[in-house]
JSON list of C-alpha atoms in Angstrom, two decimals:
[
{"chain": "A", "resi": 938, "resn": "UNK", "atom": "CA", "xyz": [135.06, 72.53, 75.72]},
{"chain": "A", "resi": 939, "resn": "UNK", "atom": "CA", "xyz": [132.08, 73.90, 77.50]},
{"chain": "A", "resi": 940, "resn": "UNK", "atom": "CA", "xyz": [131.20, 77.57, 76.86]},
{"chain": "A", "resi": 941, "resn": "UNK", "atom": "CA", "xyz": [130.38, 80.31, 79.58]},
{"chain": "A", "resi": 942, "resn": "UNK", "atom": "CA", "xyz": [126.78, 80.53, 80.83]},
{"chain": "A", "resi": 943, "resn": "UNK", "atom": "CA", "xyz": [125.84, 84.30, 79.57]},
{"chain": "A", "resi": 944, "resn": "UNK", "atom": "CA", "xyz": [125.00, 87.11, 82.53]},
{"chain": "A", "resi": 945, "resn": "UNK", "atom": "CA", "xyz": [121.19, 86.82, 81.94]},
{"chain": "A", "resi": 946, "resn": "UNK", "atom": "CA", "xyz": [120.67, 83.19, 83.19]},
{"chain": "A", "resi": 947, "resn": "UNK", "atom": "CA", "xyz": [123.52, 83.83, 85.97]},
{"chain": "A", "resi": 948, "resn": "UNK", "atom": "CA", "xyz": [122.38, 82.43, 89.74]},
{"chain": "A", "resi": 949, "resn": "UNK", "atom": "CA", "xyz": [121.22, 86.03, 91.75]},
{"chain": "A", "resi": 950, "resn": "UNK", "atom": "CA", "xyz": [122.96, 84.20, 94.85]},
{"chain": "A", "resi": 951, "resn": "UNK", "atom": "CA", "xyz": [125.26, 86.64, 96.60]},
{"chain": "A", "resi": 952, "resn": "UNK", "atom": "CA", "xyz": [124.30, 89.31, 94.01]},
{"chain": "A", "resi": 953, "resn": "UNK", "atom": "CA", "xyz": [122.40, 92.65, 94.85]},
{"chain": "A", "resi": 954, "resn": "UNK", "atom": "CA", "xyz": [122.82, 93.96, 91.09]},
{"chain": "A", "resi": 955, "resn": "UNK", "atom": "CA", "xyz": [120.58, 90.95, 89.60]},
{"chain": "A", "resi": 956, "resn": "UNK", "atom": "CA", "xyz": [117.52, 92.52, 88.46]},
{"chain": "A", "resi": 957, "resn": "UNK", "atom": "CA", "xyz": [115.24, 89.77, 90.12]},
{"chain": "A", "resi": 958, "resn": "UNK", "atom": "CA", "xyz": [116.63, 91.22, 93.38]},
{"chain": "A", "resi": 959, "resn": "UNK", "atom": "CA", "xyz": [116.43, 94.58, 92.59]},
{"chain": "A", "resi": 960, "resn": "UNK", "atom": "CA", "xyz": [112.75, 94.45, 92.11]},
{"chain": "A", "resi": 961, "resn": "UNK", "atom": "CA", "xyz": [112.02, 92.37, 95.30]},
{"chain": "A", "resi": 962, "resn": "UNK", "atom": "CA", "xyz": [113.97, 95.99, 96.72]},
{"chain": "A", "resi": 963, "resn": "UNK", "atom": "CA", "xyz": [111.74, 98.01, 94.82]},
{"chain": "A", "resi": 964, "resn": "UNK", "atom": "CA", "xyz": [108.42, 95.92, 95.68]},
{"chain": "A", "resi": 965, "resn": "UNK", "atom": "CA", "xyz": [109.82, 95.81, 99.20]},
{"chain": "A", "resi": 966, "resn": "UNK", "atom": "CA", "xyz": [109.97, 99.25, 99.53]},
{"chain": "A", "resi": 967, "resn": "UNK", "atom": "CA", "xyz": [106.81, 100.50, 97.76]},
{"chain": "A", "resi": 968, "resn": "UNK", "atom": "CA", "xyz": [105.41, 97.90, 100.24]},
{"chain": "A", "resi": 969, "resn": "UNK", "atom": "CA", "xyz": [107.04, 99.99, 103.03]},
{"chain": "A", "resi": 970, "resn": "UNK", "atom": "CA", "xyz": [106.11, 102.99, 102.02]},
{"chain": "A", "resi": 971, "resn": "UNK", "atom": "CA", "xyz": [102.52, 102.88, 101.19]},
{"chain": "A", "resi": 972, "resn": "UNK", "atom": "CA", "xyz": [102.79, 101.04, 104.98]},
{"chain": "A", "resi": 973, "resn": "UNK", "atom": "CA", "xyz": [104.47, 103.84, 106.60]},
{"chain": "A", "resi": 974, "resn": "UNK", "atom": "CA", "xyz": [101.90, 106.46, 104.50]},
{"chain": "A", "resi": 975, "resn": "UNK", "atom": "CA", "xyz": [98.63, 104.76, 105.64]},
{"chain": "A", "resi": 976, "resn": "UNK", "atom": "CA", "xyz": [99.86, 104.72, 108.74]},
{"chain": "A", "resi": 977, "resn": "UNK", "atom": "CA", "xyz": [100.80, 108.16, 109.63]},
{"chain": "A", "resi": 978, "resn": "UNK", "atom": "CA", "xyz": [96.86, 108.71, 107.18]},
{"chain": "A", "resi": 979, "resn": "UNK", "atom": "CA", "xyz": [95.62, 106.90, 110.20]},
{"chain": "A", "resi": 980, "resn": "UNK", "atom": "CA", "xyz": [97.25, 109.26, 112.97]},
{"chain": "A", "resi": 981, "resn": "UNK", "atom": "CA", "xyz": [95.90, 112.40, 110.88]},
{"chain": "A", "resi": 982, "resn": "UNK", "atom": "CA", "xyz": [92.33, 110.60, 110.99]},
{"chain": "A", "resi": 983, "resn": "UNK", "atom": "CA", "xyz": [93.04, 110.13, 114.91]},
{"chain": "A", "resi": 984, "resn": "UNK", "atom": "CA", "xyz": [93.88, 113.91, 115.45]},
{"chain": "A", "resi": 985, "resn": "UNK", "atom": "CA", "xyz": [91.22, 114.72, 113.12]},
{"chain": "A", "resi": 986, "resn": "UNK", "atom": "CA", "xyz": [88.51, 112.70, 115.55]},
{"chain": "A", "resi": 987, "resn": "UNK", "atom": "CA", "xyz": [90.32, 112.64, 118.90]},
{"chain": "A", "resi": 988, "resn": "UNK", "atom": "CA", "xyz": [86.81, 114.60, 120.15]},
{"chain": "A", "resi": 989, "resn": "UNK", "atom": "CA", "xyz": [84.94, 111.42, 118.97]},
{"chain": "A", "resi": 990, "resn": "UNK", "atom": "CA", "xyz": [85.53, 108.39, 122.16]},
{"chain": "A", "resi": 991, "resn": "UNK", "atom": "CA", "xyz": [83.37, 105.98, 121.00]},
{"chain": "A", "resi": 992, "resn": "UNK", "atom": "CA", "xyz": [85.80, 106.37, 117.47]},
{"chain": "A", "resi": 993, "resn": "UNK", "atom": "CA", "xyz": [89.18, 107.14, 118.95]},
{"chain": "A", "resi": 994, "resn": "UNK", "atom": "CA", "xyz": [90.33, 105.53, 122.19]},
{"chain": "A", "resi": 995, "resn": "UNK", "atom": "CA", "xyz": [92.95, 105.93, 124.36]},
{"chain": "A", "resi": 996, "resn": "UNK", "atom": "CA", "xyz": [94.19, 102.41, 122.87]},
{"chain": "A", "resi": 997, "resn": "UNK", "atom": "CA", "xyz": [93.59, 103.87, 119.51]},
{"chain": "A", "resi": 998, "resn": "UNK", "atom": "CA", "xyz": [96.48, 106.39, 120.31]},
{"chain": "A", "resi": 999, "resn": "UNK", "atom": "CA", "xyz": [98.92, 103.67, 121.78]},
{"chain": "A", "resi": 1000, "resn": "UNK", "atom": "CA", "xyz": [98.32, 101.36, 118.64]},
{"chain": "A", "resi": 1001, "resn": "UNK", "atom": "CA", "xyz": [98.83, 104.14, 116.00]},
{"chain": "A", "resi": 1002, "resn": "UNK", "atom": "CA", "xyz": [101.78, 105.88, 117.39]},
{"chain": "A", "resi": 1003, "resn": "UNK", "atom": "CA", "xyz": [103.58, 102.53, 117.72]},
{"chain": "A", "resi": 1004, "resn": "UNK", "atom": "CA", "xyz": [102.52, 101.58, 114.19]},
{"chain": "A", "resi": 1005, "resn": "UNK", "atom": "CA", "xyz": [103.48, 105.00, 112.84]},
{"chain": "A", "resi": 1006, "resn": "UNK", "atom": "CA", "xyz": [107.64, 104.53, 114.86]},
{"chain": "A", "resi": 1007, "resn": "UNK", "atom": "CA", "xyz": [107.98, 101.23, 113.48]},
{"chain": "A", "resi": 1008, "resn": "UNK", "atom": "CA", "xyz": [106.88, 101.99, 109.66]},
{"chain": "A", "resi": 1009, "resn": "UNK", "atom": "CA", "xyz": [109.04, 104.94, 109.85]},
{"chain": "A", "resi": 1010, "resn": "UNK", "atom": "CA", "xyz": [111.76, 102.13, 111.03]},
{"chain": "A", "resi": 1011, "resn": "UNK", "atom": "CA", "xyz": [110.78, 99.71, 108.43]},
{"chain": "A", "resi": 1012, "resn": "UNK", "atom": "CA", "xyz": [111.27, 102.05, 105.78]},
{"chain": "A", "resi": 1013, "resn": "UNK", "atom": "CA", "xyz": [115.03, 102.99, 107.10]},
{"chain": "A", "resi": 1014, "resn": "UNK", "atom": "CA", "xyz": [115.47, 99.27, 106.89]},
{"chain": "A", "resi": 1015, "resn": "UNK", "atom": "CA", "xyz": [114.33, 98.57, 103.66]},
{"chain": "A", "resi": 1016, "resn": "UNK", "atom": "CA", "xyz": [116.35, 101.72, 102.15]},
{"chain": "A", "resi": 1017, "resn": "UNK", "atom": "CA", "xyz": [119.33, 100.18, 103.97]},
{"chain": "A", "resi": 1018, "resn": "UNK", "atom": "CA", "xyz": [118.46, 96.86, 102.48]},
{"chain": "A", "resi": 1019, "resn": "UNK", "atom": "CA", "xyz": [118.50, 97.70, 99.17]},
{"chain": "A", "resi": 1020, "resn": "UNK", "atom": "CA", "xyz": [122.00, 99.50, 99.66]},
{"chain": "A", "resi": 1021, "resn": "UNK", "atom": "CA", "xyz": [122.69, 95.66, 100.38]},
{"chain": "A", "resi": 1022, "resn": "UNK", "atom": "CA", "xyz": [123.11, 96.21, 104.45]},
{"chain": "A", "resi": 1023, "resn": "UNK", "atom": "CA", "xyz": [122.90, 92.61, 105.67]},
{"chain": "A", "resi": 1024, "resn": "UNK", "atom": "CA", "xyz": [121.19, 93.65, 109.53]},
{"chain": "A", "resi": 1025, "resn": "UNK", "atom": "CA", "xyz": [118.77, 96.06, 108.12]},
{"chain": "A", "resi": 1026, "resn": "UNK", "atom": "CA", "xyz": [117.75, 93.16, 105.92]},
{"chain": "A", "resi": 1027, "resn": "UNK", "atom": "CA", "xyz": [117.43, 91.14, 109.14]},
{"chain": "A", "resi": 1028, "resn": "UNK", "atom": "CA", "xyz": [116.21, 93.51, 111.10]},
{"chain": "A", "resi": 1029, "resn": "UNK", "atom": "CA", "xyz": [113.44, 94.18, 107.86]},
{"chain": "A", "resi": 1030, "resn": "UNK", "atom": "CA", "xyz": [112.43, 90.71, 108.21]},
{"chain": "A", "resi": 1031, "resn": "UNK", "atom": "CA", "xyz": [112.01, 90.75, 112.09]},
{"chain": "A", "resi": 1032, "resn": "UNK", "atom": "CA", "xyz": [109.74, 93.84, 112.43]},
{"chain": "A", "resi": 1033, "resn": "UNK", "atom": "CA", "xyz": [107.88, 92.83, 109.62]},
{"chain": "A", "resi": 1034, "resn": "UNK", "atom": "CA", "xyz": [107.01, 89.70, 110.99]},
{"chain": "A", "resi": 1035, "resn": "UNK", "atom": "CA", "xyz": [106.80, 90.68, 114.43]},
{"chain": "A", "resi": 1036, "resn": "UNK", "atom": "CA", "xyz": [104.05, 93.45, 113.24]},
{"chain": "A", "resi": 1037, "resn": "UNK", "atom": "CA", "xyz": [102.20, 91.11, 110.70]},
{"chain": "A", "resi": 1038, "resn": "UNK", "atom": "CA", "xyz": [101.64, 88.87, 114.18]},
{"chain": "A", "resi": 1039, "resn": "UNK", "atom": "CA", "xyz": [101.00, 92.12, 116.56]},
{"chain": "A", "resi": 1040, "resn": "UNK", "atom": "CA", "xyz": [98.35, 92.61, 113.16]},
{"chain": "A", "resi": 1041, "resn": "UNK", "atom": "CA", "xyz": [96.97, 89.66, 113.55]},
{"chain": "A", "resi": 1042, "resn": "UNK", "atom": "CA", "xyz": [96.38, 89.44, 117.12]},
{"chain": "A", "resi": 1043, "resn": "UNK", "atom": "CA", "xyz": [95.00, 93.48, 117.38]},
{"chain": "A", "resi": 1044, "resn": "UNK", "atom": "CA", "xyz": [92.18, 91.48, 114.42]},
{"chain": "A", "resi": 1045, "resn": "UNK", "atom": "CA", "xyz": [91.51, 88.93, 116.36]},
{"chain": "A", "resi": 1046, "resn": "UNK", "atom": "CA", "xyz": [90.60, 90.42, 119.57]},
{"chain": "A", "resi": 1047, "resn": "UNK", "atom": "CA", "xyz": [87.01, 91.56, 119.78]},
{"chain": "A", "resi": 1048, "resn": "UNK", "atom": "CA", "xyz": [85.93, 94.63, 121.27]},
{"chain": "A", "resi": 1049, "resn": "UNK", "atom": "CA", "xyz": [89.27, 96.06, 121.66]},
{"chain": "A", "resi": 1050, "resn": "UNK", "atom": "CA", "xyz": [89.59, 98.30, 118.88]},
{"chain": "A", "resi": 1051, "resn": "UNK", "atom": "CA", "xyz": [87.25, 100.19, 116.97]},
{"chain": "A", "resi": 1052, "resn": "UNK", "atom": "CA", "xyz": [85.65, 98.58, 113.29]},
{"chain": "A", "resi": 1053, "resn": "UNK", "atom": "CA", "xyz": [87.74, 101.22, 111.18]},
{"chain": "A", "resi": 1054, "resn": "UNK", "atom": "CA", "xyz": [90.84, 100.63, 113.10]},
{"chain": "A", "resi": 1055, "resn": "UNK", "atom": "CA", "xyz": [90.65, 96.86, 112.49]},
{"chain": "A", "resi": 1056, "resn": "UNK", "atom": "CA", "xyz": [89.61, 97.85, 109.02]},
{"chain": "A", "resi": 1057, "resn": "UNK", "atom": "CA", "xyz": [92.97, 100.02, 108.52]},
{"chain": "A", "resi": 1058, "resn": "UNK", "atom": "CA", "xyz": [95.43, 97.31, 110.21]},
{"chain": "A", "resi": 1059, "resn": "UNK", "atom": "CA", "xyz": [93.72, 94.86, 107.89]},
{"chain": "A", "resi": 1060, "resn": "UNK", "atom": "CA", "xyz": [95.31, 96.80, 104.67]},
{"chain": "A", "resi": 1061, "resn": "UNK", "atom": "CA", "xyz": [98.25, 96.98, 106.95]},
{"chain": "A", "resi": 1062, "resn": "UNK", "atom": "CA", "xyz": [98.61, 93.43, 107.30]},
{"chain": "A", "resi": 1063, "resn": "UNK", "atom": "CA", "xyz": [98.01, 92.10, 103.51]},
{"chain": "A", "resi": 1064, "resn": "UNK", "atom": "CA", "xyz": [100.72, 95.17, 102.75]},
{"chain": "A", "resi": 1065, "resn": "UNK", "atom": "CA", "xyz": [103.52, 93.74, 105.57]},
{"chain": "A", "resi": 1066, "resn": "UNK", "atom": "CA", "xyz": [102.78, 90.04, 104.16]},
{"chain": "A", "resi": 1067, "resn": "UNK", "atom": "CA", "xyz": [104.21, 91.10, 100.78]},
{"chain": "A", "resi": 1068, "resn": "UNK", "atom": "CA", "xyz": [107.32, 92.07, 102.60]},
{"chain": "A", "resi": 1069, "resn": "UNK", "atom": "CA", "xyz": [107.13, 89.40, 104.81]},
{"chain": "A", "resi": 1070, "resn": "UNK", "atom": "CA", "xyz": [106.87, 86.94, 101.60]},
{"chain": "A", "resi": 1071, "resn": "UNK", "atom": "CA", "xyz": [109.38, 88.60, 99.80]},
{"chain": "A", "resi": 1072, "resn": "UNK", "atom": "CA", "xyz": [111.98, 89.33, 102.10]},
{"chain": "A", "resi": 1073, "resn": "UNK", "atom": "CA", "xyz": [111.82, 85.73, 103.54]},
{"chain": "A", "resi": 1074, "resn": "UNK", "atom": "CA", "xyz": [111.97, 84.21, 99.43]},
{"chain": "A", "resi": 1075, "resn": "UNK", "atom": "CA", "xyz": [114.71, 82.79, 97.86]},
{"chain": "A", "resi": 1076, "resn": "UNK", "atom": "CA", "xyz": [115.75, 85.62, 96.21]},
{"chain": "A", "resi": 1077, "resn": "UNK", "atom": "CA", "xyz": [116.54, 87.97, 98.94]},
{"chain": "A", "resi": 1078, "resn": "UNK", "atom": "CA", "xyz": [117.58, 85.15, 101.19]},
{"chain": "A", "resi": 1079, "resn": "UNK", "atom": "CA", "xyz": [120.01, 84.15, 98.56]},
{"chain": "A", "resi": 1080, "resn": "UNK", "atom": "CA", "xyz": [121.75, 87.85, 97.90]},
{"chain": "A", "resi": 1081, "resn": "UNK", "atom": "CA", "xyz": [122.28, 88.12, 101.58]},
{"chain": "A", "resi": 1082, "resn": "UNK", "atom": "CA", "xyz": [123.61, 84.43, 102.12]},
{"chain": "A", "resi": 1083, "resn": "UNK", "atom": "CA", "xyz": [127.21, 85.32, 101.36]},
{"chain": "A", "resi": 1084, "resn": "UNK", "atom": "CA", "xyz": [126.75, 88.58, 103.10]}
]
């Protein structure tokens, strides 16, 4: 006669209430949030210096208002996530991705942006590759499996 496994070693598959997956909620969105914060920082700074061309741009406007719509998105997501919403959890893992690439492509190109702007989407990017890491892991791929 085999006994019952107890609760604390139980598989997090298909469950939102394991407390492995409800920290990868809560990393996910402090991740989110300090994301969406720096980036509407960064569109204060760009008011702040819009009298300053050589600092602020008129790409430097397109980039940061985009950045500051889709954090404000990503955090809806990730709150809908953790309320165990199956698309916002896809649709977290998308635009996360999706803006860790547009991240990495906005580094990459010289010239195009100014040093501190590169500097800012840098933090931007190492914050959306935590969510990118943890929203593609096992655990959070394995609570919404069944869903």
């Amino acid at each position: 006669m085999s006994t019952p496994k107890p609760d604390s070693v139980a598989s997090p598959a298909g469950d939102l209430r394991h407390p492995s997956v409800r920290q990868a909620f809560r990393s996910t969105e402090l991740l989110v949030g300090c994301y969406a914060a720096l980036s509407a920082l960064t569109l204060v700074a760009i008011i702040l210096l819009r009298h300053h061309p050589d600092l602020v741009t008129d790409a430097v406007w397109v980039r940061a208002s985009i950045v500051v719509a889709t954090s404000l998105l990503m955090v809806s997501f990730a709150v809908r996530t953790s309320r165990g919403h199956s698309r916002s959890y896809l649709r977290l893992r998308l635009a996360s991705g999706i803006m860790l690439a547009a991240i990495a492509v906005i580094l990459a190109m010289p010239g195009a942006f100014p040093l501190w702007l590169k500097a800012e989407q840098g933090v931007c990017g190492v914050l959306l590759l935590g969510v990118v890491v943890i929203v593609n892991g096992t655990r959070m791929r394995s609570a919404f499996a069944t869903r």
